[in-house]
Short mmCIF file of C-alpha atoms in Angstrom, two decimals:
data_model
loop_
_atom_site.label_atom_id
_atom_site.label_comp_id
_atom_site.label_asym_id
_atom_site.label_seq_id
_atom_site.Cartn_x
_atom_site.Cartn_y
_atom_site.Cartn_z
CA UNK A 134 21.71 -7.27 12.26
CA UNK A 135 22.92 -10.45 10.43
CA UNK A 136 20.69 -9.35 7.43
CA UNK A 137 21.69 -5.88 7.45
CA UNK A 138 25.16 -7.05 7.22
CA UNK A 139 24.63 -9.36 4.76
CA UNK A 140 22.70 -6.88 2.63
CA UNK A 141 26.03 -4.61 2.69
CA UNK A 142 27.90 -7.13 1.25
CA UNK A 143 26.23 -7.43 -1.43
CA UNK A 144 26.16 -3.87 -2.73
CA UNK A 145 29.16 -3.50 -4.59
CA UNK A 146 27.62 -6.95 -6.44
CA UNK A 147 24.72 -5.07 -7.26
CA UNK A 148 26.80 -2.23 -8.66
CA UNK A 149 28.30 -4.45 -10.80
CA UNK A 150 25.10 -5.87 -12.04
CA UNK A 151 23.40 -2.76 -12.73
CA UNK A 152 26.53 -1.04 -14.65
CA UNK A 153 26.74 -4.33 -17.05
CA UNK A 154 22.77 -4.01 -17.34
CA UNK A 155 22.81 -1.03 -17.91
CA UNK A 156 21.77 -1.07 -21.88
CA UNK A 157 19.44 -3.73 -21.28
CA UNK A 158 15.32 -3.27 -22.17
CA UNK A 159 13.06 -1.52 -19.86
CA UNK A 160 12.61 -4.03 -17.12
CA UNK A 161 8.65 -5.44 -17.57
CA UNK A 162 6.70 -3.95 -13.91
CA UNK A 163 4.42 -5.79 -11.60
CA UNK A 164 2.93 -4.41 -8.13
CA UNK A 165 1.15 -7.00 -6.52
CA UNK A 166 -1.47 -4.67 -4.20
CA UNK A 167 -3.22 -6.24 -0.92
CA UNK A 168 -5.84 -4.70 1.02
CA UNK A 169 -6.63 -4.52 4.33
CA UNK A 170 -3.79 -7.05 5.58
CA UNK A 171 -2.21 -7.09 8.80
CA UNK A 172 1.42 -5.82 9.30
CA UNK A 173 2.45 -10.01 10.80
CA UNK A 174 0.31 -11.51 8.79
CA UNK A 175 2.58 -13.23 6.53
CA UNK A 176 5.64 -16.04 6.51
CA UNK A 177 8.25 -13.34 5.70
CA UNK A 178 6.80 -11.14 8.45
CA UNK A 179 7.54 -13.76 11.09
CA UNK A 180 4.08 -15.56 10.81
CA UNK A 181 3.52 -19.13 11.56
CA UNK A 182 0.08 -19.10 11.43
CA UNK A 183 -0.54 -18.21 7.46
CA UNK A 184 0.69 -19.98 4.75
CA UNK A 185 1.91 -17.83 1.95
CA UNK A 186 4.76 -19.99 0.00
CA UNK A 187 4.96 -17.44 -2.98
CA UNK A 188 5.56 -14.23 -1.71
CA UNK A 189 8.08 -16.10 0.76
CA UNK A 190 9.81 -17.05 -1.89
CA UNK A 191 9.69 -13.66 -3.03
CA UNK A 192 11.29 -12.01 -0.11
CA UNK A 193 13.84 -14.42 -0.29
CA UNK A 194 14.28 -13.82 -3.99
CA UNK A 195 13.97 -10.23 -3.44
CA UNK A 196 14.83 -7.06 -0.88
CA UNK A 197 12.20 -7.23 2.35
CA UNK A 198 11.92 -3.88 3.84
CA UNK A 199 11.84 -3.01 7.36
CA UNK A 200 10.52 0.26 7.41
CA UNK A 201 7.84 0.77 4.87
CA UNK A 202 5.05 3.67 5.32
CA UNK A 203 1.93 4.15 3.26
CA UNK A 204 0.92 8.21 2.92
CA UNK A 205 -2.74 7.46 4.69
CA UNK A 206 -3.78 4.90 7.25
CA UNK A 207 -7.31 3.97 5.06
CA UNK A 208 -8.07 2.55 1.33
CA UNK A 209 -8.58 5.83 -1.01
CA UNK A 210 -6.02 8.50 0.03
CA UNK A 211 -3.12 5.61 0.23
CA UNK A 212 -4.02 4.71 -3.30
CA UNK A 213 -4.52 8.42 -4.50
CA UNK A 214 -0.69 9.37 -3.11
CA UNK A 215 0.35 5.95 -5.11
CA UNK A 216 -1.28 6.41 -8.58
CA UNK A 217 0.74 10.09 -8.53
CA UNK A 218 3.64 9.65 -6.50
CA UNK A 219 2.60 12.98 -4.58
CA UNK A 220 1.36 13.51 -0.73
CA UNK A 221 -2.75 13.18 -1.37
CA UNK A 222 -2.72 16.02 0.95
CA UNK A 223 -1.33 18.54 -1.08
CA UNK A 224 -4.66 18.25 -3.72
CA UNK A 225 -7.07 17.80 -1.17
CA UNK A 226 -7.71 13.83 -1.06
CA UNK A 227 -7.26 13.91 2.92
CA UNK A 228 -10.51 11.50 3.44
CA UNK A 229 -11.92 8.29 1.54
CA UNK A 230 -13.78 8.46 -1.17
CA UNK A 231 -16.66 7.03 0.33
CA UNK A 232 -20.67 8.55 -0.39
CA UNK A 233 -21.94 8.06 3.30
CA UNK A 234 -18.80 8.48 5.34
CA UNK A 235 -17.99 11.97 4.41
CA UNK A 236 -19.30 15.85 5.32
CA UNK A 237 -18.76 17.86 1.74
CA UNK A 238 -16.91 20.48 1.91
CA UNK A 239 -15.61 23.13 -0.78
CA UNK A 240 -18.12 22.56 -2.71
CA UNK A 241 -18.04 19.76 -3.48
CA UNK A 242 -20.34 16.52 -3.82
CA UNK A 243 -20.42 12.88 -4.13
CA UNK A 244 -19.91 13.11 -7.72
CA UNK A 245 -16.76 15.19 -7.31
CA UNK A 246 -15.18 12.20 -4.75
CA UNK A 247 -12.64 10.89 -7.17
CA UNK A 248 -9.10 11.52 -7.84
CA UNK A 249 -8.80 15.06 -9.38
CA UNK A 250 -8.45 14.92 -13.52
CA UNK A 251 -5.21 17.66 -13.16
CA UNK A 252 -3.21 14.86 -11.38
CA UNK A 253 -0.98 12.96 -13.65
CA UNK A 254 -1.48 8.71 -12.29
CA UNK A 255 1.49 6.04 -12.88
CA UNK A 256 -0.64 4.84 -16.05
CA UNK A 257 -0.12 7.86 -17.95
CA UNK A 258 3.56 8.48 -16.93
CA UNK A 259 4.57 5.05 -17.76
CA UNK A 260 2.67 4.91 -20.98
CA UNK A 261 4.40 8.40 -21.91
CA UNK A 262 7.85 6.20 -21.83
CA UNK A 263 6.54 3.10 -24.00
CA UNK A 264 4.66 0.90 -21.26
CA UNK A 265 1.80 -1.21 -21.94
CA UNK A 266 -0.46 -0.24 -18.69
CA UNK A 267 -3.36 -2.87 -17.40
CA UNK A 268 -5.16 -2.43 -13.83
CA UNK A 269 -6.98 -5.18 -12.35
CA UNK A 270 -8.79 -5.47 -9.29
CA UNK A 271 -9.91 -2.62 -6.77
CA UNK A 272 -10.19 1.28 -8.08
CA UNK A 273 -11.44 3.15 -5.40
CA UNK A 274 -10.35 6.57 -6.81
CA UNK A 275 -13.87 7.69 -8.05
CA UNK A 276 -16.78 5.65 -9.24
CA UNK A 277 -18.19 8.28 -12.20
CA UNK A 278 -16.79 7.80 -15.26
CA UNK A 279 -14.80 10.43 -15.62
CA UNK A 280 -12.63 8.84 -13.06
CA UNK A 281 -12.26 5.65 -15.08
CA UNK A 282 -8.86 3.38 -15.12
CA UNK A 283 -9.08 4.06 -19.09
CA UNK A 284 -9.35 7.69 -18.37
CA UNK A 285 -6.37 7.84 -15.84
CA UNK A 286 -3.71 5.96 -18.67
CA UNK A 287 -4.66 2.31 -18.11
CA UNK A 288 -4.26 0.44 -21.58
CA UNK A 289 -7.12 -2.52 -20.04
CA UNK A 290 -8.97 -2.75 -16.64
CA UNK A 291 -10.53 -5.42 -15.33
CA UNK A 292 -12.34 -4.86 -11.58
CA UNK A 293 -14.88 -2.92 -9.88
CA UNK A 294 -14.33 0.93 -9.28
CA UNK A 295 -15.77 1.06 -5.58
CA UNK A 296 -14.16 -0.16 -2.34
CA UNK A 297 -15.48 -3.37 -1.51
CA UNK A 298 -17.57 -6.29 -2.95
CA UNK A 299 -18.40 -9.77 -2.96
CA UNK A 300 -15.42 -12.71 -3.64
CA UNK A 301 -18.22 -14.82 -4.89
CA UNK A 302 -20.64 -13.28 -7.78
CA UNK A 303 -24.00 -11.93 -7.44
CA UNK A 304 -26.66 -13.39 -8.11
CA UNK A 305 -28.07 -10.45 -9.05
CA UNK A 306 -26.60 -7.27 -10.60
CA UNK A 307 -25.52 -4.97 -8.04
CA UNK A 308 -27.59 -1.13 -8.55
CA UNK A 309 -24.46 0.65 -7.56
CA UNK A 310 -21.86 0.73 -10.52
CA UNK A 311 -18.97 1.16 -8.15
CA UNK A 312 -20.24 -2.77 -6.97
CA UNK A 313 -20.60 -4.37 -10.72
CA UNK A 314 -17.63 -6.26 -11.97
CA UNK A 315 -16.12 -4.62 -15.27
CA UNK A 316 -13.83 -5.37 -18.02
CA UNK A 317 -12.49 -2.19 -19.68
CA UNK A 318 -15.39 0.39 -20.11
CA UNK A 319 -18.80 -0.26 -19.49
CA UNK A 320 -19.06 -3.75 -20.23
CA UNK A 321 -20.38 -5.31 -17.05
CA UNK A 322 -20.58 -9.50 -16.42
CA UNK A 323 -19.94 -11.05 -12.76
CA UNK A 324 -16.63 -13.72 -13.34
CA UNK A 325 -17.26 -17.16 -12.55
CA UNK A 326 -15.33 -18.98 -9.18
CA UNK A 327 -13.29 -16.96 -6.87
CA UNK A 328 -12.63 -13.43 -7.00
CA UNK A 329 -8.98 -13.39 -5.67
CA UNK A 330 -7.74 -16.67 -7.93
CA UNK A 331 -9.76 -14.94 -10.81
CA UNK A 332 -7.86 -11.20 -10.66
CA UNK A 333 -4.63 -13.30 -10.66
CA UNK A 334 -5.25 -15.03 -13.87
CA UNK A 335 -6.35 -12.11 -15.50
CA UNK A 336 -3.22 -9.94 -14.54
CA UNK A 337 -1.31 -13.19 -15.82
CA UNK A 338 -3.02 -13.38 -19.31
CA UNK A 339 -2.35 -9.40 -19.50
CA UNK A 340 1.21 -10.55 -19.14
CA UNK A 341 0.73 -13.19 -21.39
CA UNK A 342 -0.32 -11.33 -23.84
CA UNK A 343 1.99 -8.52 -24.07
CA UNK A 344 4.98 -10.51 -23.22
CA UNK A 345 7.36 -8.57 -26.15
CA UNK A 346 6.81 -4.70 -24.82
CA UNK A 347 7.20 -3.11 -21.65
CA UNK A 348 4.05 -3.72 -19.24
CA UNK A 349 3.14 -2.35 -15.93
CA UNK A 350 0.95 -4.88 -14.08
CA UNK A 351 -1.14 -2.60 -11.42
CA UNK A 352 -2.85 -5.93 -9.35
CA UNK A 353 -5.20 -4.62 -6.45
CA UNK A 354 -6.78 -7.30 -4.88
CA UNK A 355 -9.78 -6.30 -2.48
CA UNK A 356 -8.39 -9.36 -0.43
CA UNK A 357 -8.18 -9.41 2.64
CA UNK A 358 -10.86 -6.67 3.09
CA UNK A 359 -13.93 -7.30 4.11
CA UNK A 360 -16.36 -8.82 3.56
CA UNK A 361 -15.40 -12.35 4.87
CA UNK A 362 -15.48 -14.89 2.29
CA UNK A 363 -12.89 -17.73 1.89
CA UNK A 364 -13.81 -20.96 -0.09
CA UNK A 365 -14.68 -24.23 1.90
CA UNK A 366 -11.07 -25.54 0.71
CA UNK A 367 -9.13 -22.84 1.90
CA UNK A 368 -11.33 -22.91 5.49
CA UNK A 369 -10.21 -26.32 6.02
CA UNK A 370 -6.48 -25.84 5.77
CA UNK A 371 -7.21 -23.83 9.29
CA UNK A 372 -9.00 -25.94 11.23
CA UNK A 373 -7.19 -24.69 14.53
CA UNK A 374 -8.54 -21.04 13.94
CA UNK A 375 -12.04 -20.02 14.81
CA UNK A 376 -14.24 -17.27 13.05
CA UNK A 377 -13.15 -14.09 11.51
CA UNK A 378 -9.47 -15.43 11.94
CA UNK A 379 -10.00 -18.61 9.92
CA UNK A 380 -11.77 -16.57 7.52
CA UNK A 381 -8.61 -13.97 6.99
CA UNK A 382 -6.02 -16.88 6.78
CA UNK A 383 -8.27 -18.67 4.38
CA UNK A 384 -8.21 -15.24 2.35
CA UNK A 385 -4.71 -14.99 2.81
CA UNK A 386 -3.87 -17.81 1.17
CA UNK A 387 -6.23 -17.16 -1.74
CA UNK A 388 -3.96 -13.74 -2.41
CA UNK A 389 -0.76 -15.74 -2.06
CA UNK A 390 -1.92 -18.48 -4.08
CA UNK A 391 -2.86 -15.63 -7.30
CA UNK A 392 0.22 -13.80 -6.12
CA UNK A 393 2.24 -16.67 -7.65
CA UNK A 394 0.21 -17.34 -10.72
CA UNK A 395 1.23 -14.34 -11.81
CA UNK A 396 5.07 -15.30 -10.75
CA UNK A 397 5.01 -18.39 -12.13
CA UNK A 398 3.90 -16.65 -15.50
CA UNK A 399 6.69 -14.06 -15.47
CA UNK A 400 8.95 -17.26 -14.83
CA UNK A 401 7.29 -19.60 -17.54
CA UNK A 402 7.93 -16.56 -19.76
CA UNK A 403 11.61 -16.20 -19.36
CA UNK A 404 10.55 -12.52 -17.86
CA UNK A 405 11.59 -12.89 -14.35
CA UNK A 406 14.91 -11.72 -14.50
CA UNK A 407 14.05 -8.17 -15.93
CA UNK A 408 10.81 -8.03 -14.14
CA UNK A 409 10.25 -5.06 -11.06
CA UNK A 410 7.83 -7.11 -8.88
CA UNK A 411 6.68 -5.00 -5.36
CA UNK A 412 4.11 -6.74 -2.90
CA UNK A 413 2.46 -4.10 -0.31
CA UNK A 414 -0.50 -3.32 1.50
CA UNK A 415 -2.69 -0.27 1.40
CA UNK A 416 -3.01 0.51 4.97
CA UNK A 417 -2.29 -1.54 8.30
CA UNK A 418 -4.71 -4.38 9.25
CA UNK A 419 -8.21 -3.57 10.53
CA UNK A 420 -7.84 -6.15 13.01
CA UNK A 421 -11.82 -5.05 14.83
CA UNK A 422 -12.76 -5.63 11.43
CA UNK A 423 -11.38 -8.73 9.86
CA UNK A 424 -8.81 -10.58 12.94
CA UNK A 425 -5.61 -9.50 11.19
CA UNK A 426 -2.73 -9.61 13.42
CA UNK A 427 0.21 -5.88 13.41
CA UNK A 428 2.21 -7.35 16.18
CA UNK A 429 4.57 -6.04 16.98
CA UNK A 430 3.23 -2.63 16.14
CA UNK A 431 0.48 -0.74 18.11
CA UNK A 432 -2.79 0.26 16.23
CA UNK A 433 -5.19 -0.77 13.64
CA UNK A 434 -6.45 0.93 10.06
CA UNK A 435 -7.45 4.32 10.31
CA UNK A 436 -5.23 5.33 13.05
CA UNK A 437 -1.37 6.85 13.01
CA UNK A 438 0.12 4.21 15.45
CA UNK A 439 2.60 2.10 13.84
CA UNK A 440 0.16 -0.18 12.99
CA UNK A 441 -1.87 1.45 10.92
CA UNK A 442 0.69 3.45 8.81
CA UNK A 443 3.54 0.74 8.29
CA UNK A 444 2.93 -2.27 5.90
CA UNK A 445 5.08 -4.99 4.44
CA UNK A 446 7.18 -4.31 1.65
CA UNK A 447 9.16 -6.50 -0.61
CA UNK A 448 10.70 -5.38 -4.16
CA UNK A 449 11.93 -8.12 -6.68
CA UNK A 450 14.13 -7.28 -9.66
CA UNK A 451 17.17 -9.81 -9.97
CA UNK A 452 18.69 -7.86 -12.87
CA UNK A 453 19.57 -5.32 -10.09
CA UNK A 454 18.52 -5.90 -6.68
CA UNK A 455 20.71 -8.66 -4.21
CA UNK A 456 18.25 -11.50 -2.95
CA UNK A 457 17.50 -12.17 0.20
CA UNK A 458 17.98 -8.78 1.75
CA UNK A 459 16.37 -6.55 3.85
CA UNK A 460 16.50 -2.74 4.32
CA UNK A 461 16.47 -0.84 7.36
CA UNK A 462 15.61 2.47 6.15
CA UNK A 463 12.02 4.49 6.30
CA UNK A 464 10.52 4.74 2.67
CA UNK A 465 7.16 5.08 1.51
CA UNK A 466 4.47 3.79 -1.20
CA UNK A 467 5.05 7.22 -2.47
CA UNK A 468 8.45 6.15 -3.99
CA UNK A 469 6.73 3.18 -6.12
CA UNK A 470 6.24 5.59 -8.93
CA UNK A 471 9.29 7.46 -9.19
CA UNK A 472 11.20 4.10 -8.78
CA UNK A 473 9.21 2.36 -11.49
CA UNK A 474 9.43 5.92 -14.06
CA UNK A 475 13.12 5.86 -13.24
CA UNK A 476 13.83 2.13 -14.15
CA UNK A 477 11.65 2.76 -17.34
CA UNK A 478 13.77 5.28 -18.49
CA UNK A 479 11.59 8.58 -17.35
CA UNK A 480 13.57 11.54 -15.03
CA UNK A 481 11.81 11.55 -12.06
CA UNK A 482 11.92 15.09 -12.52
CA UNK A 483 9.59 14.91 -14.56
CA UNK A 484 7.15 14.25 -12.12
CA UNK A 485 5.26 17.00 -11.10
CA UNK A 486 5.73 17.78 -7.59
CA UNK A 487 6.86 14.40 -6.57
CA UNK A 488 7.14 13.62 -2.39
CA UNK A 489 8.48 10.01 -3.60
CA UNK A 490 12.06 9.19 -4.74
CA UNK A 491 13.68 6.57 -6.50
CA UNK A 492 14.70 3.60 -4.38
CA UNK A 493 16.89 2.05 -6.95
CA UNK A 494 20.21 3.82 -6.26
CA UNK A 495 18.97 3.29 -2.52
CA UNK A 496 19.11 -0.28 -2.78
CA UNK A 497 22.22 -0.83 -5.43
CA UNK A 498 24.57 1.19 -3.12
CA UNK A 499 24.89 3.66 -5.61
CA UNK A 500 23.52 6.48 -2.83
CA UNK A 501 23.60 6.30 0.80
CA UNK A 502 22.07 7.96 3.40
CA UNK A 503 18.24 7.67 3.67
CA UNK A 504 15.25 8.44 1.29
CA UNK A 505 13.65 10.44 3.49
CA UNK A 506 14.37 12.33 6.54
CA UNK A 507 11.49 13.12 7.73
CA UNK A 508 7.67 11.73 6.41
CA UNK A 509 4.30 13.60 7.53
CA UNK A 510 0.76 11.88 7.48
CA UNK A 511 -2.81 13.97 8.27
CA UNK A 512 -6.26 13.81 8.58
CA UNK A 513 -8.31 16.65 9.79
CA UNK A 514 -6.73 17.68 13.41
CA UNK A 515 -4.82 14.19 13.67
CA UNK A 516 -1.74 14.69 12.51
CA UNK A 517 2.05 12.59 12.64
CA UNK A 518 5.27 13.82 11.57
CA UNK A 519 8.69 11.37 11.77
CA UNK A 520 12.11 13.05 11.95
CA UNK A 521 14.79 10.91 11.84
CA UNK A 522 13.44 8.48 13.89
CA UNK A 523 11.35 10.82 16.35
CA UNK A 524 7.44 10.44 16.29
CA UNK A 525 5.12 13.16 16.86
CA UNK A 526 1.51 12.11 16.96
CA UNK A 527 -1.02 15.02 17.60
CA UNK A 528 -4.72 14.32 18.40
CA UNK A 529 -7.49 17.05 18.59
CA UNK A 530 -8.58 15.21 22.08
CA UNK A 531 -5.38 15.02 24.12
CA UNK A 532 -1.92 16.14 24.04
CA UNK A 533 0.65 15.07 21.61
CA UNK A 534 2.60 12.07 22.00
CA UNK A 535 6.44 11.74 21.23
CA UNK A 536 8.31 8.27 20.65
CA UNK A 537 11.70 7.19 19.35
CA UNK A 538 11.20 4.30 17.49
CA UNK A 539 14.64 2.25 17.32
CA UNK A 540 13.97 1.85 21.40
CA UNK A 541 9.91 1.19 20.96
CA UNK A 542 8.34 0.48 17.60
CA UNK A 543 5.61 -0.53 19.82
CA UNK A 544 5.06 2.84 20.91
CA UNK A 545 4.13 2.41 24.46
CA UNK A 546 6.30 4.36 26.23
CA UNK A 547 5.14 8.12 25.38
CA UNK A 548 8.43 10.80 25.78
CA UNK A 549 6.63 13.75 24.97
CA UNK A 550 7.36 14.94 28.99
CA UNK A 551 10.78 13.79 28.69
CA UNK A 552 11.00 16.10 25.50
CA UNK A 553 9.41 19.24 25.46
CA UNK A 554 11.46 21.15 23.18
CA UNK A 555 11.58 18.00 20.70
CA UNK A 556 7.77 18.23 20.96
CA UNK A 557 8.07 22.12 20.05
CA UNK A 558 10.13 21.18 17.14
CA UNK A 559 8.11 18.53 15.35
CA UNK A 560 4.96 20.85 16.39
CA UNK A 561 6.36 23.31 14.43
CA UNK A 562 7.77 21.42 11.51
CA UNK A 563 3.97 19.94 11.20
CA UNK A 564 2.59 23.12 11.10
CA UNK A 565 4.95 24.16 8.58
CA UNK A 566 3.89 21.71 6.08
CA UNK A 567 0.64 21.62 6.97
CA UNK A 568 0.14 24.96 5.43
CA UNK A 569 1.44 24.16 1.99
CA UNK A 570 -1.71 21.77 1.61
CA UNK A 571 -4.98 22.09 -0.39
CA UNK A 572 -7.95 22.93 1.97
CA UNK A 573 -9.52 19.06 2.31
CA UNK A 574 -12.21 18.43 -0.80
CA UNK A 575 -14.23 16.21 2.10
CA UNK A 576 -13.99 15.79 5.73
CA UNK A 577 -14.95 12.29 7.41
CA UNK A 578 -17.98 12.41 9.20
CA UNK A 579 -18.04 13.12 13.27
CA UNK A 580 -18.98 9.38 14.37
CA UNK A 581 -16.49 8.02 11.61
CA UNK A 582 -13.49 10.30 13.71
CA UNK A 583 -14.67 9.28 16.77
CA UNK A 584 -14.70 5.38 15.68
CA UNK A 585 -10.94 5.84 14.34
CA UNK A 586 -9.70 7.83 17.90
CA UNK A 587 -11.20 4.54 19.87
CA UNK A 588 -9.19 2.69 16.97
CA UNK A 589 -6.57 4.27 18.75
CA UNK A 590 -7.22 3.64 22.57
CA UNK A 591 -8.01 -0.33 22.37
CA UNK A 592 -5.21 -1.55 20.12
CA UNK A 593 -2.62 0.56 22.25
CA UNK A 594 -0.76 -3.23 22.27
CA UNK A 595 -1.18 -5.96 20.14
CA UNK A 596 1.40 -8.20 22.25
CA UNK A 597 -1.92 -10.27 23.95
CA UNK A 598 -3.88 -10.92 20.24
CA UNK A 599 -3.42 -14.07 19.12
CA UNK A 600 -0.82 -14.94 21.40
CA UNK A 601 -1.53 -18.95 20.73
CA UNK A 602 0.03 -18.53 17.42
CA UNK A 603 3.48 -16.87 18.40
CA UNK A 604 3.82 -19.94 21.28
#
């Protein structure tokens, strides 16, 4: 509460701010992009366990929110509803884009698993409005090239288009070009050292180099996703955890660590000041997969418990936004692109179809009431919708479950018999949108479901893993 209240009375400071900064240059944009990391698993989220000295610093520099939602509980549709600011849903990208996991459907094949060429991405609406664009890291929206960061409005890429790969290079060049390690188009050479530190000091020379226009930094680090590799140094500074756990705080301090290269750049610059910097994650922590820790939130990745749809979330601009604040009010990873077109000078009605808003006004005081009312996720018959702060969660293998969240964000205590005409309502309001979606372009195959229901079942509570650390 103390936050909250201090975040209030600081508003009318930001208005002031923003109204004398209001002529000023297009502020300069970063997104700093993790992968696969757990909801607690960080210094501003209450850990004291990982060691992650930059982005604390950027919370406290910064807004922290409490309530922050990604459109999709897995890697490629949370990215896809990013890049264009729209519900993936309503073109069809309900699944990963992932050869092997998927049963085509409409049509269509491997090939065709990208992100559709008639949706506009962030690169080419901020380049329409002056920005220098750059991606670095993990692409994941389509591996042909057709589907190419260059293709999509990126200025300069440097990563790998697939999901996953090795922090350490290959010895030998991967077959698969989704695997090989790219700069710009087609010109493939594995980087020397550490994958994480390396993708940080690229995204800083980017800045580096086009210090006197407008940039938009798009950094997606693979980090923390599997696989498990951490360097021998950062091991050691864990020596009280064991196994995958060591291995995902060793990682975690590897994305902190390039996460402030790339603030120490905007600060050795004199670009700080007028610089939008966001930190998020793309999904909640797989924690059967790689020991990350959503307490106090129930679930995992891939499932539409807390802890799989609601990430960390800090935004950084001190030309605007009051420091060390937090906001208590849903939003979603859908609003990153409206709020950075807006800043830039673009009408986010110019965005076709947008489900995101512009948090700016949001966060200056300059509009109340919340972003969104109500937020909808899907995938195949599982289904969520959040009203206010109801939760309906609908399964294809048992009845639906209701919670209130301000009484249980741990979501144990199931109101859905306590409710039945609530339960009606949300059913209904689901429904509703669900028919204004795109049939899905690929479905996730039957064992894949059934894996992400389980998901479901045996991280219920997260209150008894890795207890040790919260003693």
């Amino acid at each position: 509460m103390k936050f909250i209240l201090k975040a209030a009375a600081l508003w009318p400071l930001a208005i002031l701010l923003s109204l004398s900064l209001s002529a000023q240059e297009k502020p300069n944009i970063v997104f700093l992009f993790a992968d696969d990391a757990g909801y607690a698993d960080f210094g501003f989220q209450g850990s004291k366990t990982m060691i992650t000295p930059n982005l604390d610093r950027m919370a406290k520099q910064g807004v922290r929110f409490q309530q922050a939602y990604v459109s999709h509980p897995t890697c490629g549709p949370s990215r896809a509803g990013i890049l264009t600011g729209r519900h993936q849903n309503r073109f069809g990208f309900e699944e990963n884009n992932v050869p092997g996991f998927m049963s085509a459907v409409s049509a269509a094949d491997n090939e065709e698993m990208g992100l559709p060429l008639e949706e506009k991405t962030m690169g080419e609406y901020m380049k329409s409005i002056g920005y220098r664009t750059g991606y670095f890291g993990k692409w994941h929206q389509g591996g042909a090239d057709r589907f190419h960061p260059l293709q999509r409005g990126f200025d300069e890429f440097f990563g790998f288009r697939g999901g996953a790969r090795s922090y350490f290079p290959y010895e030998k060049t991967p077959a698969e070009v989704q695997n090989k390690l790219e700069r710009n188009f087609g010109n493939f050479a594995e980087h020397e050292g550490y994958l994480t530190d390396v993708l940080g000091a690229e995204a800083a020379d980017f800045i580096d180099r086009h210090q006197k226009e407008p940039f938009l930094v798009f950094l997606a680090f693979n980090a923390v996703h599997t696989p498990m590799d951490a360097t021998p140094e950062d091991l050691a500074k864990f020596p009280q955890l064991k196994g995958a756990r060591q291995q995902v705080a060793a990682m975690t301090l590897a994305l902190d660590r390039a996460c402030g290269v790339v603030l120490d750049k905007l600060e050795e610059l004199g670009l700080a000041e007028n610089t939008i910097v966001v930190f998020s994650n793309d999904n909640g922590g797989p924690t059967d997969r790689n020991a990350s820790s959503n307490y106090p939130l129930s679930g995992t990745k891939s499932t539409y418990l807390e802890g799989g749809i609601r990430v960390p979330f800090v935004m950084r601009w001190p030309a605007r936004l009051p420091a060390g604040t937090t906001y208590p009010q849903p939003v979603s990873t859908l609003d990153l692109l409206p709020t950075f077109y807006a800043a830039g000078g673009g009408s986010v009605e110019d965005i076709k179809d947008a489900d995101g808003v512009d948090l700016t006004p949001f966060l200056t005081g300059e509009q109340f009431g919340r972003p969104h009312k109500t937020l909808y996720w899907k995938r195949e018959s599982r289904a969520v919708v959040r009203d206010g702060d109801w939760k309906l969660i609908r399964y294809g293998d048992r009845p639906a479950e209701l919670y209130y969240l301000p009484e249980d964000e741990s979501e144990n205590k199931d109101l859905a018999s306590a409710h039945p005409e609530k339960v009606r309502k949300l059913y209904k309001m689901l429904f509703d949108w669900e028919m204004t979606l795109e049939r899905p372009r690929w479905l996730l195959g039957r064992k894949y479901e059934g894996m992400d229901v389980k998901r479901s079942d045996t991280y219920r509570d997260q209150s008894k893993l890795f207890a040790e650390e919260r003693n």
